[in-house]
Coordinates of C-alpha atoms and ligand atoms in Angstrom, one line a residue:
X1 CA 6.2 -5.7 17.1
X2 CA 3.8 -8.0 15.6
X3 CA 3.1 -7.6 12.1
X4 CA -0.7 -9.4 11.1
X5 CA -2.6 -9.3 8.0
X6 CA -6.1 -11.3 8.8
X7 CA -8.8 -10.4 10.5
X8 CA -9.0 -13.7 12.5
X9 CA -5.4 -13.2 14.0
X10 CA -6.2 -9.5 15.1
X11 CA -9.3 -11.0 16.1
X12 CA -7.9 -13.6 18.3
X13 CA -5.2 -11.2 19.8
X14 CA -7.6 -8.4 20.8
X15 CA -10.1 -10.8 22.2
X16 CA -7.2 -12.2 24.1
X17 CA -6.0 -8.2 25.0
X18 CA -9.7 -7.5 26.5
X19 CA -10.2 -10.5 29.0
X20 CA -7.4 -9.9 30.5
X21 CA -8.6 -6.6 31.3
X22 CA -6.3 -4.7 29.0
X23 CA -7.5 -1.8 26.7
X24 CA -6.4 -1.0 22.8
X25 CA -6.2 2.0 21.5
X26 CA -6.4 2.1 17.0
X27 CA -4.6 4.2 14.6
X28 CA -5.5 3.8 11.2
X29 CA -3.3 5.0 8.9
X30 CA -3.1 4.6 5.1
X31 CA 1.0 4.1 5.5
X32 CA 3.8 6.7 4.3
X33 CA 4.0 7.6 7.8
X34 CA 5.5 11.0 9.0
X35 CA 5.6 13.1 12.3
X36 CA 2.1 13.7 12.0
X37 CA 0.9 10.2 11.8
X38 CA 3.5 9.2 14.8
X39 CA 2.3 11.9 17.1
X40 CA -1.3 10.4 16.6
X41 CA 0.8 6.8 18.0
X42 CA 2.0 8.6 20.7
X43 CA -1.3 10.1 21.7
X44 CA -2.6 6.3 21.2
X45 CA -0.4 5.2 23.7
X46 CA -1.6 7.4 26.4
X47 CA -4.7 6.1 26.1
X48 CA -4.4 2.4 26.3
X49 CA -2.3 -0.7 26.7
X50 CA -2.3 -1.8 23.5
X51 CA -1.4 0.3 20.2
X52 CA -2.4 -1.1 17.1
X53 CA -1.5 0.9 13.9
X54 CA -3.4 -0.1 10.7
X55 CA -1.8 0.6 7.3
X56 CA -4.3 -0.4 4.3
X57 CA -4.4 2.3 1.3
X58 CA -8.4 2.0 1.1
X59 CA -9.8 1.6 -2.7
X60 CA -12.9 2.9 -2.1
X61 CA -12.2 6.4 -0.4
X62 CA -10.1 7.4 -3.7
X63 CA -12.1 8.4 -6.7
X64 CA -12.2 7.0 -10.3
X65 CA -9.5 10.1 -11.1
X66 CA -7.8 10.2 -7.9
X67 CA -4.3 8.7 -7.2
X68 CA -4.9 5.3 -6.0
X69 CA -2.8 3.6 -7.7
X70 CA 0.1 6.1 -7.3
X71 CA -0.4 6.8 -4.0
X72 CA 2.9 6.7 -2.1
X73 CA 3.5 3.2 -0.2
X74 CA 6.2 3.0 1.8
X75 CA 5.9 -0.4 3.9
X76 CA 9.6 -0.3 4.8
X77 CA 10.1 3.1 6.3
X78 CA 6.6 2.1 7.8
X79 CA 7.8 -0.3 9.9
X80 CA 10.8 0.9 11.3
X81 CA 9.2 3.8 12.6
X82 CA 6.5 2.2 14.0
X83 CA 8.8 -0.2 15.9
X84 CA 10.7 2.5 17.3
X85 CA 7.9 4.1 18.5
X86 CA 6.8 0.9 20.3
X87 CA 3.9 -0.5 18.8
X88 CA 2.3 -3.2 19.5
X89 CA 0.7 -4.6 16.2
X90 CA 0.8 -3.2 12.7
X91 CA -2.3 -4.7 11.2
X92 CA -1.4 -4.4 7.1
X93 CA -4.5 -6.6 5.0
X94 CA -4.9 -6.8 1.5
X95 CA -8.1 -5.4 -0.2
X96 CA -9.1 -9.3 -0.6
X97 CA -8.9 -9.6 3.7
X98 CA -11.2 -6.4 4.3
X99 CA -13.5 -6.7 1.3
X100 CA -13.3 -10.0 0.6
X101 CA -16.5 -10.0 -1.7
X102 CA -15.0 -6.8 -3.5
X103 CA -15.7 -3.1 -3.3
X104 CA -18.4 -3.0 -5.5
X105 CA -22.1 -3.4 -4.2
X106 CA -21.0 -4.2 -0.9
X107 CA -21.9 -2.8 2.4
X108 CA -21.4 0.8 3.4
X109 CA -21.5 3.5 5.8
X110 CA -22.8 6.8 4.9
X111 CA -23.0 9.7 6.9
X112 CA -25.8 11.8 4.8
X113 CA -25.2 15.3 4.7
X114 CA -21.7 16.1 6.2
X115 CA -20.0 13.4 4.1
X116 CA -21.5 16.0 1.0
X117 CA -20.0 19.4 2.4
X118 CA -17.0 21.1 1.7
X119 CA -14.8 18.0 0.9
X120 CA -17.3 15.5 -0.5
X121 CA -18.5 17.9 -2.8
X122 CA -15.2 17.7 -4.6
X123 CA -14.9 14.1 -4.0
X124 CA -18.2 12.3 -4.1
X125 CA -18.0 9.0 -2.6
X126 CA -14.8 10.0 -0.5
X127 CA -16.4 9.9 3.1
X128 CA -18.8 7.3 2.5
X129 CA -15.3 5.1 1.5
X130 CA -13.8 6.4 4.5
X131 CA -16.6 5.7 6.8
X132 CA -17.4 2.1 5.6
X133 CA -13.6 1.2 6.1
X134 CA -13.5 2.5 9.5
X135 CA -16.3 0.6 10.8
X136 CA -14.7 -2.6 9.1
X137 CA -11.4 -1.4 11.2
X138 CA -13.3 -1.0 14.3
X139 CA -14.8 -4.4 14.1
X140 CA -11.9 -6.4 13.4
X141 CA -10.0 -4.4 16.0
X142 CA -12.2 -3.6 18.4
X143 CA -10.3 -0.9 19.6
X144 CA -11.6 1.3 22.9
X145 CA -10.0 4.5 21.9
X146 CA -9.7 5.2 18.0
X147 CA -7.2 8.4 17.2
X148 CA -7.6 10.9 14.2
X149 CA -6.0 13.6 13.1
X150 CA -7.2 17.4 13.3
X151 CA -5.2 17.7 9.8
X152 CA -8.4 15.9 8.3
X153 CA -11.0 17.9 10.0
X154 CA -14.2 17.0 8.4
X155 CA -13.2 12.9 8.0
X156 CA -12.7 13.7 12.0
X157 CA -16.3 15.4 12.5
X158 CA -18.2 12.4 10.4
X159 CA -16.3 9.4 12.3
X160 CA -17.6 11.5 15.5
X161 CA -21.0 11.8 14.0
X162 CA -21.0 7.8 12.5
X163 CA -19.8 6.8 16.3
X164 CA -22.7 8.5 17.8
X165 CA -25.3 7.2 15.8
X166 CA -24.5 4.0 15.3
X167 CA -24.0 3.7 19.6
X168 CA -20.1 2.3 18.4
X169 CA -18.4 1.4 21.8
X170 CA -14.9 3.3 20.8
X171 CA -14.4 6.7 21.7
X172 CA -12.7 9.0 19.1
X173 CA -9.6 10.9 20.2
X174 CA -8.5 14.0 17.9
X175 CA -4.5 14.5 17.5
X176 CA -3.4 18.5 17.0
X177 CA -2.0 19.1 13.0
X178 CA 1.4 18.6 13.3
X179 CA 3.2 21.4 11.4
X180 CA 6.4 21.9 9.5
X181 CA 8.5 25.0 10.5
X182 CA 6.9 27.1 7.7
X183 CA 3.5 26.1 9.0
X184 CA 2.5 23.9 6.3
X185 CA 0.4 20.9 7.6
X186 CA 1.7 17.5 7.6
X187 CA 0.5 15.6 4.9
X188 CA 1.5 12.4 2.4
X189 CA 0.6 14.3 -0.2
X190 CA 3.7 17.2 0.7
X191 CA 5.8 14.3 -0.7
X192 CA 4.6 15.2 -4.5
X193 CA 5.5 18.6 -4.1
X194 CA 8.9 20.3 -5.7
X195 CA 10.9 22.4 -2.6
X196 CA 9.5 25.9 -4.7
X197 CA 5.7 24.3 -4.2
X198 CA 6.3 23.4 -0.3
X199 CA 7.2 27.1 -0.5
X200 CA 4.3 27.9 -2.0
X201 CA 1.9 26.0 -0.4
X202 CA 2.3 27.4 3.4
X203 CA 0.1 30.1 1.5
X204 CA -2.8 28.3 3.0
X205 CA -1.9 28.4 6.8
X206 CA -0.5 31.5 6.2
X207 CA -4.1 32.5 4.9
X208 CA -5.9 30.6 7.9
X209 CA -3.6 32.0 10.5
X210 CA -4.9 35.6 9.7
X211 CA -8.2 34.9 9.3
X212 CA -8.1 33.5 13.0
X213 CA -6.2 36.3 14.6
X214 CA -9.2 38.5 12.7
X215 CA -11.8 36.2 14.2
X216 CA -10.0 36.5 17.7
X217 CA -10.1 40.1 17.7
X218 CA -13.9 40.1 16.9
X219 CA -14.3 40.7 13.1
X220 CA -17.4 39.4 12.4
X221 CA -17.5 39.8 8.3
X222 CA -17.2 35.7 7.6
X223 CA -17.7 36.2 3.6
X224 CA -15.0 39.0 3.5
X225 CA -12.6 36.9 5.9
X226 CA -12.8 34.0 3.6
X227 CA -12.6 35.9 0.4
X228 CA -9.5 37.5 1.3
X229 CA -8.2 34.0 2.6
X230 CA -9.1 32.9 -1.0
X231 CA -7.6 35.6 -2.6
X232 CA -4.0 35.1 -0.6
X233 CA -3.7 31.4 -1.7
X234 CA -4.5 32.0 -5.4
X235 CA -2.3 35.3 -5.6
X236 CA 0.3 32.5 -3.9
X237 CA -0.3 30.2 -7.2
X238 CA -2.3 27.9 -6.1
X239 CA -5.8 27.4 -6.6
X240 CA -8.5 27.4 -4.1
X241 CA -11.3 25.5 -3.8
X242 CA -13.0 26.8 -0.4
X243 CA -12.0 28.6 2.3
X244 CA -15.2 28.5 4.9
X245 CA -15.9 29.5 8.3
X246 CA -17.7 27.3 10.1
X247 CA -19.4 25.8 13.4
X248 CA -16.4 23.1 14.7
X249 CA -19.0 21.0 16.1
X250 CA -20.8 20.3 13.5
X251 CA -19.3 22.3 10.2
X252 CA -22.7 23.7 10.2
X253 CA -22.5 28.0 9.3
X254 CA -22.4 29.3 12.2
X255 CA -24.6 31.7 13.9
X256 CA -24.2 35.5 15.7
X257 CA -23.6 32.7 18.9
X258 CA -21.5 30.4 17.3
X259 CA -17.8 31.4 19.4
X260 CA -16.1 27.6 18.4
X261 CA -15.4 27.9 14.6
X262 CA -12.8 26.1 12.7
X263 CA -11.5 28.0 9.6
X264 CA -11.1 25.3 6.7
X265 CA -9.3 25.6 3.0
X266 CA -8.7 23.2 0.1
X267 CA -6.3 24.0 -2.7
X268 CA -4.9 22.4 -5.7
X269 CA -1.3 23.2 -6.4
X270 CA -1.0 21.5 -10.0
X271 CA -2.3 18.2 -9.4
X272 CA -2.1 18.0 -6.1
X273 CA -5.2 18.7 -3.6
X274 CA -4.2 20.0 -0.2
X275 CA -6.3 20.9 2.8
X276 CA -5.8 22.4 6.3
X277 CA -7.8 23.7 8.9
X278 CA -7.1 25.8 12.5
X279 CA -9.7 25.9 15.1
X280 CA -10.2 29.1 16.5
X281 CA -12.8 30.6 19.5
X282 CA -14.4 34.2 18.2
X283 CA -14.0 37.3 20.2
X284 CA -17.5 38.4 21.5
Ligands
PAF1 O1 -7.0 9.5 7.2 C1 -6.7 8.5 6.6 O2 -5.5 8.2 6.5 C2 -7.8 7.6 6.0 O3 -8.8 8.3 5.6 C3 -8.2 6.5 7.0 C4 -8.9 7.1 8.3 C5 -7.0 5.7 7.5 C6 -9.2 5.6 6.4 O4 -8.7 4.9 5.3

């Protein structure tokens, strides 16, 4: 496994990848890789001959009060997964490499409108961070096949949405949330919780699991579904932000039509924010 930190070295070794006819399939990751993160690098490898994994915790996605600066890095444990798993190239720049004229006042990406739903109106800026380090990502690695995980549902719908618009010659391939036993999504952010908060956060897909059996046996009441949704995780101890019901094409609300929903939840459990999401086709 190859382990490069500029962008002229991935450059050079992609470029060299694609004449000879080969294909690369990306993974960005911001490290402290679990079994979530290395079923999205298994999917990747299905898809092309090359895997590259990135691992760059991205300044500008994180806000001004968000953990940044704590959040975990593991670089060690990193790597010796992803060898196992048989990766190609682990592509690990500095902040200098991909913003090399800092993060302030420099290029972005926005997606208007769905980078302000749900998510970004907790964290303003979040998406738009997210979005302008992909693209640098997908120019430096050029990859044919990009991989993202369900787990971040809306981040997945706006790199879809960014793709299209901006005619971005990669297509986007979305990796099932991987699942402890209790049901609690995969996440980084697990690793801050205490063993009674895991506990007490598989309130959420607990929460979203009835709401989609409700949907799939036709109840059509949205507001009451997610206000009892909301009422489950806060009488859990935790305390919701959103649950919502909406179109999982677009995260528009859907209509009497609309049979494709995705049911999506954020909750703080002290000072951690976690989110989940389950996809789920209506009864008609
Ligand atoms: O999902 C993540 O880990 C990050 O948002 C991503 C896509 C690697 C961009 O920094």
């Amino acid at each position: 496994m190859k382990r490069i930190a500029t962008v002229a070295e991935m450059r050079e070794l992609v470029d060299a990848w694609h004449e000879a006819g080969d294909t690369v399939a990306l993974v960005p990751t911001m490290g402290n890789l679990h079994a979530g993160h290395m079923s999205l690098v298994d999917l990747a490898a299905q898809h092309a001959e090359h895997v590259v994994v990135s691992i760059f915790v991205n300044p500008t996605q994180f806000g001004p009060s968000e953990d940044f600066a704590d959040y975990p890095r593991t670089p060690d444990m990193d790597l010796r997964r992803l060898q196992r798993a048989g990766v190609d190239v682990v592509f690990e720049p500095s902040v200098e490499e991909i913003y090399p004229r800092g993060t302030d006042g420099v290029t972005e990406v926005v997606v208007p409108d769905l980078s302000e739903l749900l998510d970004g109106a907790a964290r303003p800026g979040h998406f738009t961070g997210v979005t302008s380090v992909v693209t640098r990502l997908f120019n430096i690695c050029e990859p044919d096949t990009a991989v993202f995980g369900q787990k971040d549902y809306q981040q997945l719908v706006i790199l879809r949405r960014m793709v299209a618009d901006l005619h971005m010659p990669v297509s986007i391939v979305a990796a099932p949330t991987a699942r402890a036993d209790s049901g609690l999504a995969l996440s980084s952010r697990n690793g801050y919780l205490n063993a009674d908060q895991l506990e007490q956060a598989t309130a959420i897909s607990a929460a979203l699991t009835v709401a989609c059996e409700a949907l799939q046996s036709g109840a059509e009441d949205y507001a009451q579904l997610e206000h009892t949704a909301r009422a489950a995780i806060d009488a859990a101890g935790l305390s919701c932000d959103y649950v919502q019901i909406r179109a999982a094409v677009d995260l528009s609300e859907p209509g009497a039509d609309t049979l494709n929903l995705v049911v999506l939840a954020a909750a703080r459990l002290g000072d951690v924010r976690l989110i989940d999401n389950m996809l789920v086709t209506r009864a008609v």
